[in-house]
mmCIF file of C-alpha atoms in Angstrom:
data_model
loop_
_atom_site.group_PDB
_atom_site.id
_atom_site.type_symbol
_atom_site.label_atom_id
_atom_site.label_comp_id
_atom_site.label_asym_id
_atom_site.label_seq_id
_atom_site.Cartn_x
_atom_site.Cartn_y
_atom_site.Cartn_z
ATOM 1 C CA UNK A 1 0.131 -0.143 0.193
ATOM 2 C CA UNK A 2 1.344 3.231 -1.026
ATOM 3 C CA UNK A 3 -0.271 5.226 2.105
ATOM 4 C CA UNK A 4 1.390 2.623 4.518
ATOM 5 C CA UNK A 5 4.797 3.120 2.589
ATOM 6 C CA UNK A 6 4.672 6.753 2.866
ATOM 7 C CA UNK A 7 4.384 6.837 6.728
ATOM 8 C CA UNK A 8 7.293 4.262 7.125
ATOM 9 C CA UNK A 9 9.513 6.065 4.913
ATOM 10 C CA UNK A 10 12.630 6.199 5.840
ATOM 11 C CA UNK A 11 13.976 9.666 7.144
ATOM 12 C CA UNK A 12 16.515 10.295 4.761
ATOM 13 C CA UNK A 13 14.097 10.221 1.747
ATOM 14 C CA UNK A 14 11.393 12.270 3.047
ATOM 15 C CA UNK A 15 12.237 14.919 0.466
ATOM 16 C CA UNK A 16 10.516 12.487 -1.851
ATOM 17 C CA UNK A 17 7.606 11.982 0.306
ATOM 18 C CA UNK A 18 5.743 15.040 -1.281
ATOM 19 C CA UNK A 19 6.042 13.643 -4.551
ATOM 20 C CA UNK A 20 4.271 10.105 -3.358
ATOM 21 C CA UNK A 21 1.777 12.271 -1.365
ATOM 22 C CA UNK A 22 0.765 13.753 -4.610
ATOM 23 C CA UNK A 23 -0.375 9.951 -5.496
ATOM 24 C CA UNK A 24 -1.424 9.193 -1.854
ATOM 25 C CA UNK A 25 -3.661 11.978 -1.852
ATOM 26 C CA UNK A 26 -5.380 11.395 -5.024
ATOM 27 C CA UNK A 27 -6.064 7.772 -4.375
ATOM 28 C CA UNK A 28 -7.490 8.690 -0.932
ATOM 29 C CA UNK A 29 -9.594 11.400 -2.573
ATOM 30 C CA UNK A 30 -10.980 9.123 -5.093
ATOM 31 C CA UNK A 31 -11.604 6.381 -2.567
ATOM 32 C CA UNK A 32 -13.367 8.896 -0.237
ATOM 33 C CA UNK A 33 -15.815 9.381 -3.464
ATOM 34 C CA UNK A 34 -16.437 5.788 -3.888
ATOM 35 C CA UNK A 35 -14.249 5.690 -7.096
ATOM 36 C CA UNK A 36 -11.806 3.066 -6.309
ATOM 37 C CA UNK A 37 -13.019 -0.810 -6.662
ATOM 38 C CA UNK A 38 -16.426 0.532 -7.743
ATOM 39 C CA UNK A 39 -18.093 -1.924 -10.181
ATOM 40 C CA UNK A 40 -18.177 -0.595 -13.711
ATOM 41 C CA UNK A 41 -21.254 -2.739 -14.068
ATOM 42 C CA UNK A 42 -23.473 -0.876 -11.859
ATOM 43 C CA UNK A 43 -26.113 1.194 -13.496
ATOM 44 C CA UNK A 44 -24.607 4.938 -13.990
ATOM 45 C CA UNK A 45 -26.284 7.899 -15.371
ATOM 46 C CA UNK A 46 -26.649 8.256 -19.001
ATOM 47 C CA UNK A 47 -25.536 11.906 -18.916
ATOM 48 C CA UNK A 48 -24.860 14.728 -16.397
ATOM 49 C CA UNK A 49 -27.989 15.421 -14.401
ATOM 50 C CA UNK A 50 -28.228 17.007 -11.475
ATOM 51 C CA UNK A 51 -31.520 18.714 -10.400
ATOM 52 C CA UNK A 52 -30.022 21.602 -8.153
ATOM 53 C CA UNK A 53 -26.615 22.981 -8.786
ATOM 54 C CA UNK A 54 -24.648 26.138 -8.122
ATOM 55 C CA UNK A 55 -22.467 24.762 -11.309
ATOM 56 C CA UNK A 56 -23.619 22.626 -14.223
ATOM 57 C CA UNK A 57 -20.141 20.651 -15.761
ATOM 58 C CA UNK A 58 -19.772 20.591 -19.354
ATOM 59 C CA UNK A 59 -21.174 18.152 -21.653
ATOM 60 C CA UNK A 60 -19.776 14.547 -21.376
ATOM 61 C CA UNK A 61 -18.481 14.541 -25.045
ATOM 62 C CA UNK A 62 -16.518 17.784 -24.677
ATOM 63 C CA UNK A 63 -14.887 16.481 -21.423
ATOM 64 C CA UNK A 64 -14.093 13.248 -22.851
ATOM 65 C CA UNK A 65 -12.164 15.058 -25.963
ATOM 66 C CA UNK A 66 -10.402 17.201 -23.171
ATOM 67 C CA UNK A 67 -9.360 14.326 -21.037
ATOM 68 C CA UNK A 68 -7.826 10.689 -21.292
ATOM 69 C CA UNK A 69 -11.129 9.348 -19.631
ATOM 70 C CA UNK A 70 -13.663 7.212 -21.304
ATOM 71 C CA UNK A 71 -17.580 8.389 -21.097
ATOM 72 C CA UNK A 72 -18.148 5.529 -18.984
ATOM 73 C CA UNK A 73 -15.253 6.457 -16.723
ATOM 74 C CA UNK A 74 -16.471 10.167 -16.525
ATOM 75 C CA UNK A 75 -19.912 8.738 -15.643
ATOM 76 C CA UNK A 76 -18.470 7.205 -12.481
ATOM 77 C CA UNK A 77 -16.387 9.934 -11.500
ATOM 78 C CA UNK A 78 -19.288 12.269 -12.015
ATOM 79 C CA UNK A 79 -21.270 10.115 -9.822
ATOM 80 C CA UNK A 80 -19.118 9.958 -6.979
ATOM 81 C CA UNK A 81 -18.388 13.879 -7.060
ATOM 82 C CA UNK A 82 -22.013 14.603 -7.143
ATOM 83 C CA UNK A 83 -22.765 12.409 -4.394
ATOM 84 C CA UNK A 84 -19.929 14.176 -2.022
ATOM 85 C CA UNK A 85 -20.463 17.708 -3.661
ATOM 86 C CA UNK A 86 -24.226 18.273 -4.473
ATOM 87 C CA UNK A 87 -23.703 21.844 -5.495
ATOM 88 C CA UNK A 88 -21.393 20.672 -8.199
ATOM 89 C CA UNK A 89 -18.300 22.670 -6.607
ATOM 90 C CA UNK A 90 -15.737 21.936 -3.824
ATOM 91 C CA UNK A 91 -14.778 25.202 -1.997
ATOM 92 C CA UNK A 92 -11.332 25.070 0.122
ATOM 93 C CA UNK A 93 -12.872 24.798 3.361
ATOM 94 C CA UNK A 94 -14.935 21.525 2.411
ATOM 95 C CA UNK A 95 -11.662 20.376 0.635
ATOM 96 C CA UNK A 96 -9.687 20.902 3.897
ATOM 97 C CA UNK A 97 -12.445 18.948 5.525
ATOM 98 C CA UNK A 98 -12.175 16.135 3.396
ATOM 99 C CA UNK A 99 -8.226 15.910 3.980
ATOM 100 C CA UNK A 100 -8.699 16.041 7.646
ATOM 101 C CA UNK A 101 -10.519 12.764 7.351
ATOM 102 C CA UNK A 102 -7.669 11.274 5.405
ATOM 103 C CA UNK A 103 -5.179 12.284 8.225
ATOM 104 C CA UNK A 104 -6.800 12.428 11.281
ATOM 105 C CA UNK A 105 -3.503 11.906 13.351
ATOM 106 C CA UNK A 106 -1.959 15.575 12.228
ATOM 107 C CA UNK A 107 -3.124 19.061 10.867
ATOM 108 C CA UNK A 108 -3.546 18.481 6.696
ATOM 109 C CA UNK A 109 -5.217 21.870 6.421
ATOM 110 C CA UNK A 110 -1.918 23.651 4.802
ATOM 111 C CA UNK A 111 -0.973 20.831 2.505
ATOM 112 C CA UNK A 112 -4.723 20.685 1.471
ATOM 113 C CA UNK A 113 -4.587 24.529 0.550
ATOM 114 C CA UNK A 114 -1.576 23.896 -1.808
ATOM 115 C CA UNK A 115 -3.385 20.718 -3.054
ATOM 116 C CA UNK A 116 -6.601 23.058 -3.387
ATOM 117 C CA UNK A 117 -4.877 25.480 -5.415
ATOM 118 C CA UNK A 118 -3.190 23.312 -8.078
ATOM 119 C CA UNK A 119 -6.686 21.647 -8.835
ATOM 120 C CA UNK A 120 -8.279 25.285 -8.736
ATOM 121 C CA UNK A 121 -6.728 26.000 -12.065
ATOM 122 C CA UNK A 122 -9.180 29.017 -12.636
ATOM 123 C CA UNK A 123 -8.393 30.771 -9.364
ATOM 124 C CA UNK A 124 -11.933 31.327 -8.902
ATOM 125 C CA UNK A 125 -12.028 29.816 -5.225
ATOM 126 C CA UNK A 126 -13.751 26.525 -6.054
ATOM 127 C CA UNK A 127 -12.744 23.308 -7.655
ATOM 128 C CA UNK A 128 -15.539 22.239 -10.235
ATOM 129 C CA UNK A 129 -16.285 18.918 -11.595
ATOM 130 C CA UNK A 130 -14.052 19.814 -14.715
ATOM 131 C CA UNK A 131 -10.935 20.997 -12.450
ATOM 132 C CA UNK A 132 -11.362 17.655 -10.958
ATOM 133 C CA UNK A 133 -11.058 15.565 -13.653
ATOM 134 C CA UNK A 134 -8.645 17.664 -15.597
ATOM 135 C CA UNK A 135 -6.145 17.034 -12.589
ATOM 136 C CA UNK A 136 -7.048 13.326 -12.266
ATOM 137 C CA UNK A 137 -6.442 13.031 -15.924
ATOM 138 C CA UNK A 138 -2.884 14.351 -15.848
ATOM 139 C CA UNK A 139 -2.098 12.671 -12.272
ATOM 140 C CA UNK A 140 -3.738 9.310 -13.587
ATOM 141 C CA UNK A 141 -3.124 9.005 -17.316
ATOM 142 C CA UNK A 142 -0.778 11.377 -18.216
ATOM 143 C CA UNK A 143 2.904 10.941 -19.112
ATOM 144 C CA UNK A 144 5.675 10.831 -16.670
ATOM 145 C CA UNK A 145 6.353 13.986 -17.911
ATOM 146 C CA UNK A 146 2.875 15.521 -17.318
ATOM 147 C CA UNK A 147 2.772 13.927 -13.844
ATOM 148 C CA UNK A 148 5.825 15.930 -12.935
ATOM 149 C CA UNK A 149 4.854 18.951 -14.539
ATOM 150 C CA UNK A 150 1.848 18.906 -12.150
ATOM 151 C CA UNK A 151 3.656 18.189 -9.193
ATOM 152 C CA UNK A 152 6.179 20.848 -10.055
ATOM 153 C CA UNK A 153 3.296 23.216 -10.316
ATOM 154 C CA UNK A 154 1.811 22.290 -6.801
ATOM 155 C CA UNK A 155 5.176 23.236 -5.092
ATOM 156 C CA UNK A 156 6.155 26.352 -7.084
ATOM 157 C CA UNK A 157 3.899 28.397 -4.761
ATOM 158 C CA UNK A 158 3.823 31.792 -6.702
ATOM 159 C CA UNK A 159 3.824 30.099 -10.478
ATOM 160 C CA UNK A 160 7.021 32.112 -11.205
ATOM 161 C CA UNK A 161 8.686 28.613 -12.907
ATOM 162 C CA UNK A 162 10.924 27.752 -10.019
ATOM 163 C CA UNK A 163 10.750 26.277 -6.635
ATOM 164 C CA UNK A 164 12.954 28.418 -3.792
ATOM 165 C CA UNK A 165 14.012 27.194 -0.639
ATOM 166 C CA UNK A 166 11.173 29.104 1.126
ATOM 167 C CA UNK A 167 8.477 27.323 -1.102
ATOM 168 C CA UNK A 168 9.827 24.192 -0.231
ATOM 169 C CA UNK A 169 10.203 24.890 3.243
ATOM 170 C CA UNK A 170 6.463 25.948 3.355
ATOM 171 C CA UNK A 171 5.638 22.469 1.557
ATOM 172 C CA UNK A 172 7.845 20.492 3.893
ATOM 173 C CA UNK A 173 6.293 22.120 6.948
ATOM 174 C CA UNK A 174 2.808 21.216 5.661
ATOM 175 C CA UNK A 175 4.003 17.628 5.168
ATOM 176 C CA UNK A 176 5.561 17.397 8.835
ATOM 177 C CA UNK A 177 2.693 18.740 10.401
ATOM 178 C CA UNK A 178 0.375 16.494 8.511
ATOM 179 C CA UNK A 179 2.098 13.260 9.350
ATOM 180 C CA UNK A 180 5.700 13.767 10.485
ATOM 181 C CA UNK A 181 5.487 14.750 13.763
ATOM 182 C CA UNK A 182 3.535 11.689 14.209
ATOM 183 C CA UNK A 183 5.425 9.408 12.398
ATOM 184 C CA UNK A 184 8.883 10.416 13.435
ATOM 185 C CA UNK A 185 8.216 11.982 16.939
ATOM 186 C CA UNK A 186 11.856 12.199 17.725
ATOM 187 C CA UNK A 187 12.305 14.572 15.040
ATOM 188 C CA UNK A 188 13.578 17.959 15.616
ATOM 189 C CA UNK A 189 11.601 21.056 15.112
ATOM 190 C CA UNK A 190 14.374 22.274 12.415
ATOM 191 C CA UNK A 191 13.968 18.705 10.422
ATOM 192 C CA UNK A 192 11.740 20.548 7.515
ATOM 193 C CA UNK A 193 14.409 22.799 6.909
ATOM 194 C CA UNK A 194 17.391 20.015 6.961
ATOM 195 C CA UNK A 195 15.073 18.328 4.256
ATOM 196 C CA UNK A 196 14.731 21.015 2.265
ATOM 197 C CA UNK A 197 18.697 21.402 2.279
ATOM 198 C CA UNK A 198 18.634 17.702 1.169
ATOM 199 C CA UNK A 199 16.078 18.666 -1.573
ATOM 200 C CA UNK A 200 18.190 21.090 -2.819
ATOM 201 C CA UNK A 201 21.398 19.095 -2.824
ATOM 202 C CA UNK A 202 19.689 16.762 -4.741
ATOM 203 C CA UNK A 203 17.806 18.712 -7.261
ATOM 204 C CA UNK A 204 19.606 22.327 -7.768
ATOM 205 C CA UNK A 205 21.859 21.004 -10.269
ATOM 206 C CA UNK A 206 23.426 24.363 -10.844
ATOM 207 C CA UNK A 207 23.491 25.644 -7.512
ATOM 208 C CA UNK A 208 21.740 28.691 -8.232
ATOM 209 C CA UNK A 209 19.454 28.450 -4.918
ATOM 210 C CA UNK A 210 16.112 27.444 -7.040
ATOM 211 C CA UNK A 211 14.944 24.414 -8.603
ATOM 212 C CA UNK A 212 13.656 24.750 -12.121
ATOM 213 C CA UNK A 213 11.248 22.603 -14.051
ATOM 214 C CA UNK A 214 14.016 20.944 -15.801
ATOM 215 C CA UNK A 215 16.016 20.312 -13.002
ATOM 216 C CA UNK A 216 12.810 18.906 -11.091
ATOM 217 C CA UNK A 217 12.038 16.621 -14.023
ATOM 218 C CA UNK A 218 15.597 15.176 -14.313
ATOM 219 C CA UNK A 219 15.879 14.570 -10.815
ATOM 220 C CA UNK A 220 12.798 12.808 -10.289
ATOM 221 C CA UNK A 221 13.277 10.769 -13.052
ATOM 222 C CA UNK A 222 16.496 9.470 -11.494
ATOM 223 C CA UNK A 223 14.839 8.594 -8.362
ATOM 224 C CA UNK A 224 13.633 5.130 -8.328
ATOM 225 C CA UNK A 225 11.303 5.182 -5.621
ATOM 226 C CA UNK A 226 9.498 8.139 -7.294
ATOM 227 C CA UNK A 227 9.588 6.443 -10.875
ATOM 228 C CA UNK A 228 8.093 3.117 -9.031
ATOM 229 C CA UNK A 229 5.479 5.325 -7.412
ATOM 230 C CA UNK A 230 4.147 6.455 -10.927
ATOM 231 C CA UNK A 231 3.344 2.729 -11.705
ATOM 232 C CA UNK A 232 0.435 2.936 -8.901
ATOM 233 C CA UNK A 233 -1.264 5.390 -11.355
ATOM 234 C CA UNK A 234 -2.081 2.980 -13.644
ATOM 235 C CA UNK A 235 -5.328 1.105 -13.950
ATOM 236 C CA UNK A 236 -6.729 2.768 -10.809
ATOM 237 C CA UNK A 237 -10.363 3.340 -12.415
#
């Protein structure tokens, strides 16, 4: 199990846990929505139908063209999304509440905030079904480069094309708050900063103090653990 492997990760490898948590969190979210291990033979709606919604998604045919999901898969995804989000959208507070159920032993609010920002591509303060499936399409069906680009965008907090030590420290603190303090109770308060330094030693190839998308992708592709985690995306739904 990926989630179990994350929490039992060696301390020296914690700088890669953030990448793995993208996988873990996405799978947990799909499990919460009832999308993993769901029977594809169950009856599903013929099209997007919702009696009272704040947001009505685009047509299924259009979403099928824009994503790498089949019509049947989109129907299943929508059924789960509709059941948990009857208004048709998820705001950040609801998103945080969902993730607090995934990681009850820690404080997942900051990591959930970062993940919400990555899904909220329109920057309108809500995640629609379209936002949801576009993100999942990349995470579950995209190429290795697609998936790593998505992860890089998650960590590039100000979206300026590079990851700074300050941004990575915020990410590491959010991961540490969510699981590190409870997984590794003997770790010191400066542990997140130490892991940031380790991250930059590994990924900042030209030692200019920032990690670019090219450095990030190159380094991740050379990390056997990250590459193995990518295989867990396949055939999820």
